[in-house]
Coordinates of C-alpha atoms in Angstrom, one line a residue:
Chain A
M239 CA 124.2 100.5 97.4
P240 CA 124.9 102.2 100.7
F241 CA 124.9 100.5 104.1
V242 CA 123.5 101.9 107.4
E243 CA 124.5 100.6 110.9
I244 CA 121.6 99.3 113.1
E245 CA 122.7 97.9 116.5
G246 CA 126.2 97.2 115.3
K247 CA 124.9 95.4 112.1
Q248 CA 125.5 96.7 108.5
V249 CA 122.2 96.7 106.7
E250 CA 122.1 97.5 103.0
V251 CA 119.7 100.1 101.8
D252 CA 118.8 101.6 98.4
E253 CA 119.0 105.3 97.5
D254 CA 115.7 106.1 99.2
G255 CA 116.6 104.2 102.3
F256 CA 114.7 101.0 101.6
M257 CA 116.1 97.8 102.6
T258 CA 117.3 95.7 99.7
D259 CA 116.9 92.4 101.5
P260 CA 113.6 91.8 103.5
A261 CA 115.1 88.7 105.0
A262 CA 117.8 90.8 106.7
W263 CA 115.1 92.6 108.7
F264 CA 115.1 92.5 112.6
E265 CA 113.0 94.5 115.1
A266 CA 115.5 97.3 115.7
C267 CA 115.3 98.1 111.9
A268 CA 111.7 99.3 112.4
Y269 CA 112.8 101.8 115.0
Y270 CA 115.7 102.9 113.1
F271 CA 113.6 103.8 110.0
A272 CA 110.8 105.3 112.1
K273 CA 113.2 108.0 113.3
G274 CA 114.0 108.8 109.7
E275 CA 110.3 109.1 108.9
G276 CA 109.7 111.5 111.9
I277 CA 107.7 108.8 113.8
E278 CA 108.5 109.2 117.5
Q279 CA 106.9 106.1 119.1
L280 CA 105.8 102.8 117.5
T281 CA 102.3 102.0 118.9
D282 CA 100.4 98.7 118.6
D283 CA 98.7 99.9 115.5
H284 CA 102.1 100.6 113.7
W285 CA 103.2 97.0 114.5
K286 CA 99.9 95.8 113.3
V287 CA 100.5 97.5 110.0
I288 CA 104.3 96.4 109.8
N289 CA 103.5 92.8 110.6
Y290 CA 100.7 92.6 108.0
L291 CA 103.0 94.0 105.4
K292 CA 105.8 91.6 106.1
E293 CA 103.4 88.7 106.1
Y294 CA 101.8 89.7 102.8
Y295 CA 105.1 90.3 101.2
A296 CA 106.5 87.1 102.2
T297 CA 103.6 85.2 100.6
N298 CA 103.0 87.4 97.5
G299 CA 106.4 89.1 96.8
I300 CA 104.7 92.5 96.5
A301 CA 103.2 95.2 98.7
P302 CA 99.4 94.9 99.2
M303 CA 96.8 97.3 98.1
I304 CA 95.9 99.8 100.8
R305 CA 92.4 98.3 100.7
K306 CA 93.7 94.9 101.9
L307 CA 95.9 96.6 104.5
C308 CA 92.8 98.5 106.0
K309 CA 90.6 95.6 105.7
E310 CA 92.9 93.0 107.5
T311 CA 94.3 95.3 110.1
G312 CA 90.9 97.0 110.8
I313 CA 92.7 100.4 110.8
P314 CA 90.8 103.1 108.8
L315 CA 92.6 104.8 105.9
K316 CA 92.9 108.3 107.5
E317 CA 94.7 106.7 110.4
I318 CA 97.1 104.9 108.3
Y319 CA 98.3 108.3 107.0
E320 CA 98.5 109.6 110.6
L321 CA 100.6 106.5 111.6
F322 CA 102.9 106.9 108.6
P323 CA 103.1 110.4 107.4
S324 CA 104.8 109.4 104.2
G325 CA 102.1 106.9 103.5
P326 CA 101.8 103.2 103.2
A327 CA 104.2 102.7 100.3
K328 CA 106.9 105.1 101.2
G329 CA 106.5 105.0 104.9
A330 CA 105.1 101.7 106.3
C331 CA 106.9 99.5 103.8
K332 CA 110.2 101.1 104.7
L333 CA 109.8 100.3 108.4
G334 CA 108.8 96.6 107.6
G335 CA 112.0 96.1 105.6
L336 CA 110.0 95.7 102.3
P337 CA 112.0 96.9 99.2
K338 CA 110.7 100.1 97.7
P339 CA 107.4 99.2 95.8
T340 CA 107.9 99.3 92.1
G341 CA 106.2 101.9 89.8
C342 CA 105.3 105.4 90.5
V343 CA 105.3 105.5 94.3
Chain B
M221 CA 143.3 109.8 77.9
E222 CA 144.9 108.7 74.8
A223 CA 144.5 111.1 71.8
K224 CA 142.6 109.4 68.9
N225 CA 142.5 110.5 65.4
L226 CA 138.9 111.6 64.9
N227 CA 138.5 110.1 61.6
E228 CA 139.2 106.6 63.0
V229 CA 136.5 106.8 65.7
R230 CA 133.7 108.8 64.0
D231 CA 130.7 107.2 62.3
P232 CA 129.7 109.8 59.7
K233 CA 126.3 108.1 59.2
F234 CA 125.4 108.3 62.9
R235 CA 123.5 111.6 62.5
D236 CA 121.3 110.3 59.7
E237 CA 120.8 107.1 61.5
I238 CA 119.3 108.8 64.6
V239 CA 116.9 110.8 62.3
E240 CA 116.0 107.7 60.5
K241 CA 115.0 106.0 63.6
M242 CA 113.4 108.9 65.2
C243 CA 109.5 109.0 65.2
F244 CA 107.9 111.9 63.5
H245 CA 104.2 112.7 63.0
D246 CA 104.7 114.6 59.9
D247 CA 107.6 114.0 57.4
K248 CA 107.7 117.7 56.9
M249 CA 109.2 117.8 60.4
K250 CA 112.0 115.5 59.6
F251 CA 115.2 117.4 59.8
N252 CA 118.8 117.1 59.2
L253 CA 121.0 117.2 62.3
N254 CA 123.3 119.3 60.2
Y255 CA 120.9 122.1 61.3
C256 CA 122.5 121.9 64.7
L257 CA 125.3 124.5 64.9
S258 CA 126.6 123.3 68.2
C259 CA 126.1 126.9 69.3
G260 CA 125.2 126.1 72.9
T261 CA 121.8 127.8 73.0
C262 CA 120.4 124.5 74.3
A263 CA 123.0 124.6 77.2
A264 CA 122.1 128.1 78.0
G265 CA 118.4 127.2 78.1
C266 CA 118.7 124.1 80.2
Y267 CA 118.5 124.9 83.9
F268 CA 120.7 122.1 84.8
T269 CA 123.7 122.5 82.5
E270 CA 126.8 121.7 84.5
L271 CA 124.8 121.9 87.7
V272 CA 125.4 118.2 87.9
D273 CA 128.2 116.2 86.2
N274 CA 127.8 115.2 82.7
H275 CA 124.8 117.3 82.1
D276 CA 125.5 119.4 79.2
P277 CA 123.1 119.3 76.0
R278 CA 125.7 121.1 73.9
K279 CA 128.4 118.6 74.5
F280 CA 125.9 115.7 73.8
M281 CA 124.9 117.4 70.5
R282 CA 128.5 118.1 69.6
K283 CA 129.4 114.5 70.0
I284 CA 126.5 113.6 67.7
A285 CA 127.6 116.3 65.1
L286 CA 131.0 114.8 65.1
G287 CA 129.6 111.1 64.7
L288 CA 131.1 109.9 68.0
K289 CA 128.5 107.1 68.2
D290 CA 130.3 105.0 71.0
E291 CA 130.8 108.2 73.0
V292 CA 127.2 109.1 72.7
L293 CA 125.8 105.7 73.6
K294 CA 127.7 105.6 76.9
D295 CA 127.2 109.4 77.7
P296 CA 125.5 109.5 81.2
F297 CA 123.5 112.6 79.7
V298 CA 121.4 110.0 77.8
W299 CA 119.7 109.1 81.0
L300 CA 120.4 112.4 83.1
C301 CA 118.4 114.4 80.6
N302 CA 114.8 115.2 81.9
M303 CA 113.5 115.5 78.4
C304 CA 111.7 118.7 79.4
G305 CA 112.2 120.5 76.1
R306 CA 113.5 123.8 77.6
C307 CA 116.6 123.5 75.4
T308 CA 114.6 123.6 72.2
M309 CA 112.7 126.8 73.0
N310 CA 115.4 129.1 71.7
C311 CA 117.3 126.7 69.4
P312 CA 118.0 128.3 66.1
G313 CA 117.8 125.0 64.3
N314 CA 114.6 124.0 66.2
I315 CA 116.3 120.6 67.1
P316 CA 113.9 118.5 69.2
L317 CA 116.7 117.5 71.5
S318 CA 114.4 115.5 73.9
N319 CA 113.4 113.4 71.0
V320 CA 116.9 112.9 69.9
V321 CA 117.6 111.7 73.6
R322 CA 114.6 109.5 73.4
T323 CA 115.8 108.0 70.1
V324 CA 119.2 107.3 71.3
R325 CA 117.7 105.6 74.6
G326 CA 115.5 103.3 72.7
Q327 CA 116.9 102.6 69.2
F328 CA 120.4 101.7 69.7
G329 CA 120.3 98.6 72.0
L330 CA 120.5 100.5 75.3
T331 CA 118.3 99.3 78.3
A332 CA 117.1 101.8 80.7
P333 CA 118.8 101.9 84.2
G334 CA 117.1 101.2 87.6
R335 CA 113.5 100.1 87.4
L336 CA 112.3 102.1 84.4
Q337 CA 112.4 99.1 82.0
E338 CA 110.8 96.8 84.7
V339 CA 107.8 99.2 85.1
A340 CA 107.2 99.3 81.3
E341 CA 107.4 95.5 81.3
T342 CA 104.9 95.1 84.3
H343 CA 102.6 97.4 82.4
M344 CA 102.6 95.2 79.2
E345 CA 102.2 92.1 81.1
T346 CA 99.4 93.1 83.5
G347 CA 97.7 96.0 82.0
N348 CA 99.1 98.6 84.5
Q349 CA 102.4 99.4 85.9
M350 CA 101.6 98.3 89.5
S351 CA 100.2 94.8 88.7
V352 CA 96.7 95.7 90.2
S353 CA 94.3 93.0 89.3
E354 CA 90.7 93.7 88.1
E355 CA 89.5 92.2 91.3
D356 CA 91.5 94.4 93.6
F357 CA 90.6 97.4 91.3
L358 CA 86.9 96.7 91.8
D359 CA 87.2 96.0 95.5
T360 CA 88.8 99.3 96.0
I361 CA 86.3 101.2 94.0
D362 CA 83.5 99.4 96.1
W363 CA 85.2 100.6 99.2
M364 CA 85.3 104.3 98.1
Q365 CA 81.8 104.0 96.8
E366 CA 80.7 102.9 100.3
E367 CA 82.4 105.8 101.8
L368 CA 80.7 108.2 99.4
Q369 CA 77.3 106.6 100.0
E370 CA 77.8 107.5 103.6
E371 CA 79.2 110.9 103.0
F372 CA 76.3 111.8 100.5
G373 CA 73.7 110.0 102.6
D374 CA 72.6 108.1 99.6
P375 CA 72.8 104.4 99.8
N376 CA 72.2 103.9 96.1
F377 CA 75.2 106.1 94.9
K378 CA 77.3 104.4 92.4
I379 CA 80.7 105.1 90.9
P380 CA 80.2 104.2 87.3
V381 CA 82.4 101.4 86.0
D382 CA 82.4 100.0 82.4
V383 CA 79.4 101.9 81.4
V384 CA 79.0 101.4 77.7
G385 CA 78.0 104.7 75.9
A386 CA 79.2 107.0 78.6
E387 CA 80.3 110.4 77.2
I388 CA 83.6 110.4 79.1
L389 CA 86.1 107.6 80.0
F390 CA 88.2 108.7 82.8
I391 CA 91.7 107.1 83.1
P392 CA 93.1 107.3 86.7
H393 CA 96.7 106.5 87.8
P394 CA 97.1 102.9 89.4
R395 CA 98.7 104.4 92.4
E396 CA 95.5 106.3 93.1
I397 CA 93.9 102.9 93.3
K398 CA 96.6 101.1 95.1
Y399 CA 97.9 103.6 97.5
Y400 CA 95.9 106.9 97.4
P401 CA 92.2 105.9 97.3
E402 CA 91.1 109.4 98.7
D403 CA 91.9 110.6 95.2
I404 CA 89.0 108.4 93.9
K405 CA 86.7 110.3 96.0
S406 CA 88.2 113.5 95.0
W407 CA 87.6 113.3 91.3
T408 CA 84.4 111.4 91.6
K409 CA 83.0 114.5 93.4
V410 CA 84.0 116.7 90.5
F411 CA 82.4 114.5 87.8
V412 CA 79.3 114.1 90.0
N413 CA 79.0 117.8 90.7
A414 CA 79.4 118.7 87.1
K415 CA 76.6 116.1 86.2
E416 CA 78.7 114.4 83.7
S417 CA 78.0 111.1 81.8
W418 CA 81.2 109.4 82.7
T419 CA 82.8 106.0 83.6
I420 CA 86.0 104.4 84.7
S421 CA 87.1 101.0 83.2
S422 CA 88.1 97.9 85.1
K423 CA 90.4 97.1 82.3
A424 CA 92.2 100.4 81.5
F425 CA 93.0 102.3 84.6
D426 CA 96.6 103.4 83.9
V427 CA 97.4 106.8 82.4
T428 CA 101.2 106.3 82.5
N429 CA 103.3 105.0 79.5
F430 CA 107.0 104.5 80.3
G431 CA 107.5 103.7 76.6
L432 CA 107.8 107.5 76.3
F433 CA 111.0 107.5 78.4
N434 CA 112.5 104.2 77.4
G435 CA 112.4 105.2 73.8
R436 CA 110.9 101.9 72.5
D437 CA 108.1 102.8 70.1
D438 CA 106.7 99.2 69.9
E439 CA 106.3 99.0 73.7
A440 CA 104.8 102.5 73.9
R441 CA 102.1 101.5 71.4
K442 CA 101.4 98.3 73.3
I443 CA 101.0 100.2 76.5
M444 CA 98.8 102.8 74.8
D445 CA 96.5 100.2 73.2
F446 CA 95.0 99.2 76.6
T447 CA 93.3 102.6 76.8
V448 CA 92.5 103.0 73.1
N449 CA 90.9 99.5 72.8
E450 CA 88.9 100.1 75.9
A451 CA 87.7 103.5 74.8
N452 CA 86.5 101.9 71.4
R453 CA 84.8 99.0 73.2
L454 CA 82.9 101.4 75.6
G455 CA 82.1 103.7 72.7
V456 CA 82.9 106.8 74.6
K457 CA 83.2 110.3 73.0
R458 CA 85.9 111.8 75.2
I459 CA 88.9 110.6 77.2
V460 CA 89.9 112.6 80.4
M461 CA 93.0 111.6 82.2
T462 CA 94.0 112.2 85.8
E463 CA 96.8 114.7 86.7
C464 CA 99.7 112.8 85.1
G465 CA 102.0 114.9 82.9
H466 CA 103.8 112.4 80.8
G467 CA 100.9 110.1 80.5
F468 CA 98.9 112.9 78.9
W469 CA 101.8 113.9 76.5
A470 CA 102.3 110.3 75.7
F471 CA 98.7 109.9 74.5
E472 CA 98.5 113.3 72.7
W473 CA 101.8 112.9 70.9
G474 CA 101.6 109.1 70.7
K475 CA 98.4 109.0 68.8
K476 CA 100.3 110.9 65.9
V477 CA 103.7 109.0 66.1
W478 CA 102.7 105.4 67.1
Y479 CA 99.6 105.0 65.2
E480 CA 98.7 105.5 61.5
P481 CA 97.0 108.7 60.6
G482 CA 93.2 108.5 61.5
E483 CA 93.7 105.4 63.6
V484 CA 93.2 107.2 66.9
T485 CA 91.0 110.3 66.7
Y486 CA 90.3 110.9 70.4
K487 CA 91.5 114.2 72.0
F488 CA 93.1 113.1 75.2
E489 CA 92.0 115.8 77.8
H490 CA 94.3 116.4 80.9
M491 CA 92.2 116.8 84.0
V492 CA 93.5 120.5 84.2
D493 CA 92.0 121.1 80.8
Y494 CA 88.8 119.5 81.7
M495 CA 88.5 121.3 85.1
A496 CA 89.2 124.7 83.7
D497 CA 86.5 124.1 81.0
I498 CA 83.8 123.2 83.3
L499 CA 84.6 126.1 85.5
K500 CA 84.5 128.5 82.5
K501 CA 81.3 127.0 81.4
G502 CA 79.7 127.3 84.8
K503 CA 79.0 123.4 85.0
V504 CA 80.4 123.7 88.5
K505 CA 80.2 126.5 91.1
V506 CA 82.9 127.0 93.7
D507 CA 83.4 128.8 97.0
K508 CA 87.1 129.8 97.3
S509 CA 86.7 130.5 101.0
K510 CA 86.8 126.8 101.5
N511 CA 90.5 126.9 100.7
P512 CA 91.8 129.8 102.8
Y513 CA 95.3 129.2 101.7
T514 CA 98.3 130.8 99.7
V515 CA 98.7 128.5 96.8
T516 CA 101.3 128.4 94.0
I517 CA 101.6 126.2 90.9
H518 CA 104.5 124.2 89.4
D519 CA 104.4 124.0 85.6
P520 CA 105.1 120.5 84.5
C521 CA 107.0 120.2 81.3
N522 CA 104.7 117.8 79.6
T523 CA 101.5 119.6 80.4
V524 CA 102.7 123.2 79.9
R525 CA 105.9 123.4 77.6
K526 CA 104.8 120.5 75.4
G527 CA 101.1 120.3 76.0
G528 CA 100.3 124.0 76.0
L529 CA 98.1 124.0 79.0
I530 CA 99.6 127.2 80.3
E531 CA 96.9 129.4 81.7
E532 CA 94.4 126.6 82.7
G533 CA 96.0 125.7 86.1
R534 CA 96.2 129.3 87.0
Y535 CA 92.6 129.9 86.1
I536 CA 91.5 127.0 88.2
L537 CA 93.6 128.2 91.3
E538 CA 92.4 131.6 91.1
Q539 CA 88.8 130.3 91.3
V540 CA 89.3 127.7 94.1
A541 CA 91.8 129.2 96.5
E542 CA 91.8 132.5 98.4
N543 CA 95.2 133.6 97.4
F544 CA 97.0 132.4 94.3
V545 CA 100.6 133.4 93.8
D546 CA 102.9 132.6 90.9
M547 CA 106.4 131.4 90.9
W548 CA 109.2 133.2 89.1
P549 CA 110.0 132.4 86.4
N550 CA 106.7 130.7 85.5
R551 CA 104.6 129.3 82.6
E552 CA 106.8 127.7 79.9
Y553 CA 109.8 129.3 81.5
N554 CA 109.3 127.6 84.8
I555 CA 112.1 125.8 86.5
C556 CA 111.8 122.0 85.8
C557 CA 111.1 119.7 88.9
G558 CA 114.4 117.7 88.1
G559 CA 112.5 114.4 88.2
G560 CA 111.3 114.1 84.7
G561 CA 112.4 111.9 81.8
G562 CA 111.9 108.8 83.9
A563 CA 114.4 109.8 86.5
L564 CA 112.1 108.6 89.5
P565 CA 111.9 105.0 88.5
M566 CA 115.6 105.1 87.3
G567 CA 116.4 105.2 91.1
D568 CA 120.0 105.1 92.5
P569 CA 122.1 106.0 89.2
V570 CA 120.3 109.4 89.1
K571 CA 119.2 110.1 92.6
E572 CA 122.0 112.5 93.6
A573 CA 121.6 114.5 90.5
R574 CA 117.8 114.7 90.9
M575 CA 118.1 116.1 94.3
K576 CA 120.8 118.6 93.3
K577 CA 118.6 119.8 90.5
G578 CA 115.6 119.9 92.9
K579 CA 117.3 122.6 95.0
L580 CA 116.7 125.3 92.3
K581 CA 113.0 124.3 92.5
A582 CA 113.1 124.3 96.3
D583 CA 114.4 127.9 96.4
Q584 CA 111.9 129.0 93.9
M585 CA 108.9 127.4 95.7
M586 CA 110.1 129.0 99.0
A587 CA 110.4 132.4 97.6
T588 CA 106.5 132.4 96.9
G589 CA 105.8 132.1 100.5
A590 CA 103.0 129.7 99.6
E591 CA 101.6 127.1 101.9
I592 CA 100.6 124.8 99.2
C593 CA 102.3 124.0 95.9
C594 CA 100.0 122.5 93.2
A595 CA 101.5 120.1 90.6
P596 CA 99.1 118.7 87.9
C597 CA 101.5 115.9 87.4
H598 CA 102.0 112.7 89.6
N599 CA 105.8 112.6 88.7
C600 CA 106.4 116.2 89.6
Y601 CA 104.2 115.6 92.7
D602 CA 106.5 112.9 93.9
Q603 CA 109.7 114.9 92.9
L604 CA 108.3 118.0 94.8
N605 CA 107.6 115.8 97.9
D606 CA 111.2 114.5 97.8
I607 CA 112.4 118.1 97.6
N608 CA 110.1 119.1 100.4
K609 CA 111.7 116.4 102.6
E610 CA 115.3 116.9 101.5
Y611 CA 115.3 120.7 102.0
K612 CA 112.8 120.8 104.8
L613 CA 110.4 123.2 103.2
G614 CA 107.3 122.3 105.2
M615 CA 105.0 122.9 102.3
K616 CA 102.0 120.8 101.3
I617 CA 102.0 119.4 97.8
K618 CA 98.6 118.9 96.1
H619 CA 96.9 118.1 92.9
L620 CA 94.4 120.7 91.6
H621 CA 91.4 118.4 91.8
H622 CA 92.0 118.2 95.6
L623 CA 91.3 122.0 96.0
L624 CA 88.6 122.0 93.4
A625 CA 86.7 119.1 94.9
N626 CA 87.0 120.8 98.3
A627 CA 85.7 124.1 97.0
L628 CA 82.6 122.7 95.2
I629 CA 79.1 124.2 95.9
W630 CA 76.5 121.4 96.0
E631 CA 72.9 121.9 95.1
E632 CA 70.6 121.3 97.9
G633 CA 70.0 117.6 98.6
T634 CA 73.1 116.7 96.8
G635 CA 76.7 116.1 97.8
P636 CA 78.4 115.7 101.3
K637 CA 76.0 115.9 104.1
P638 CA 76.9 118.6 106.5
E639 CA 78.8 117.2 109.4
E640 CA 76.8 116.8 112.5

């Protein structure tokens, strides 16, 4: 697996650029992956989504349904795709350091 | 490399063993791998021969012809092959090479690399490849139902779930439920506009079947059983499936090879087949000016080359978009997406090859000048999106139902309320 350097630290990622170890995540990772996703600025709403994903993953070991994400963060579906152009699975999960969701995503 | 005496390493029964373990729907189709002349027509047909390392169908078939079993079982080609069937189109022996690959994958103790096997196992354990629970499924359907109620201005509108005796059972892809719920609204509009008697199921909502790619027939049948049992329970007459290429082909081919004759009699209709039919019959009316775009179509191997749905997609796009342009080459000769055969869930081991193969597709897409490329297959859709990103094409990738739903003409008093 390849490594990327974020603030002087070596972070392991998979072939699609997802972190392989969510526990190794730190805040600068989100900014680093945001650049690759073409997201210029991380707003409060971005952080709401990222924090919810991290929390859900820590408890359940899987990424949540987008239904839960919208309900719990109060952010409408359309805005999720505006915030994360690659969508919740490929975009938001990556910023939060979640491993790439399994299955056809 | 140390030279070996061929007679010491070859297993002369290997060819017959492959044929014996391969599934056929008709014994008359059983063939002798001696028909393979190692002539290389397969390699000439395959778009990816020698484009990436270890990708040469002729070399693979030659190893089989020589009985080099150990060499074949560790040949990277086994997992690099996209099983698209282009190689067989001009084969003088009509060797079904993708089925040979599938048999080697699944019947000789190999395990699929990356996440391919894991996805198949999740499907068998939870009923769908993404572990979506029935409760989460219903919650998402309710959510989209509420949005449609608002859009239609009809608080009583319902998305039919588990309706016994409906004519059509529609099988979605679980990712539409988990990550792309707008798709639910899109295909619901199509069925509502066509005034269909239809239902979805809270128990069988996964069109995919990775048993097609891991080569394990017992697992493939287990996965297919979820849908067949549910269709029987609900007593539906037809099964229509969302725009998933391999899933459609797994059902249509699988009913012949994984079941006894007569056990499964449904015709599995791909969404593109269904949509072309309702357009031809005038069950829906459309206004193409609602999609004022230049649109092209990618031909997935599973729906087009194997499934024979060659003209349907083109027919739909000519009706629903202002300007349809074809790729070159097209139809069953179209260049593959490069992501078939389970390459996406295999992940890392084949990613580099997948992107190299995708460059051919990228050039072909750009040459059309289209703004939108439609792909009636979720796997192609993802591969095209990855290509789009990798080679910065700036195109939009869509399914056909997205454009049809957008072009629908609604009778007065039905459908979406005009925006205020």
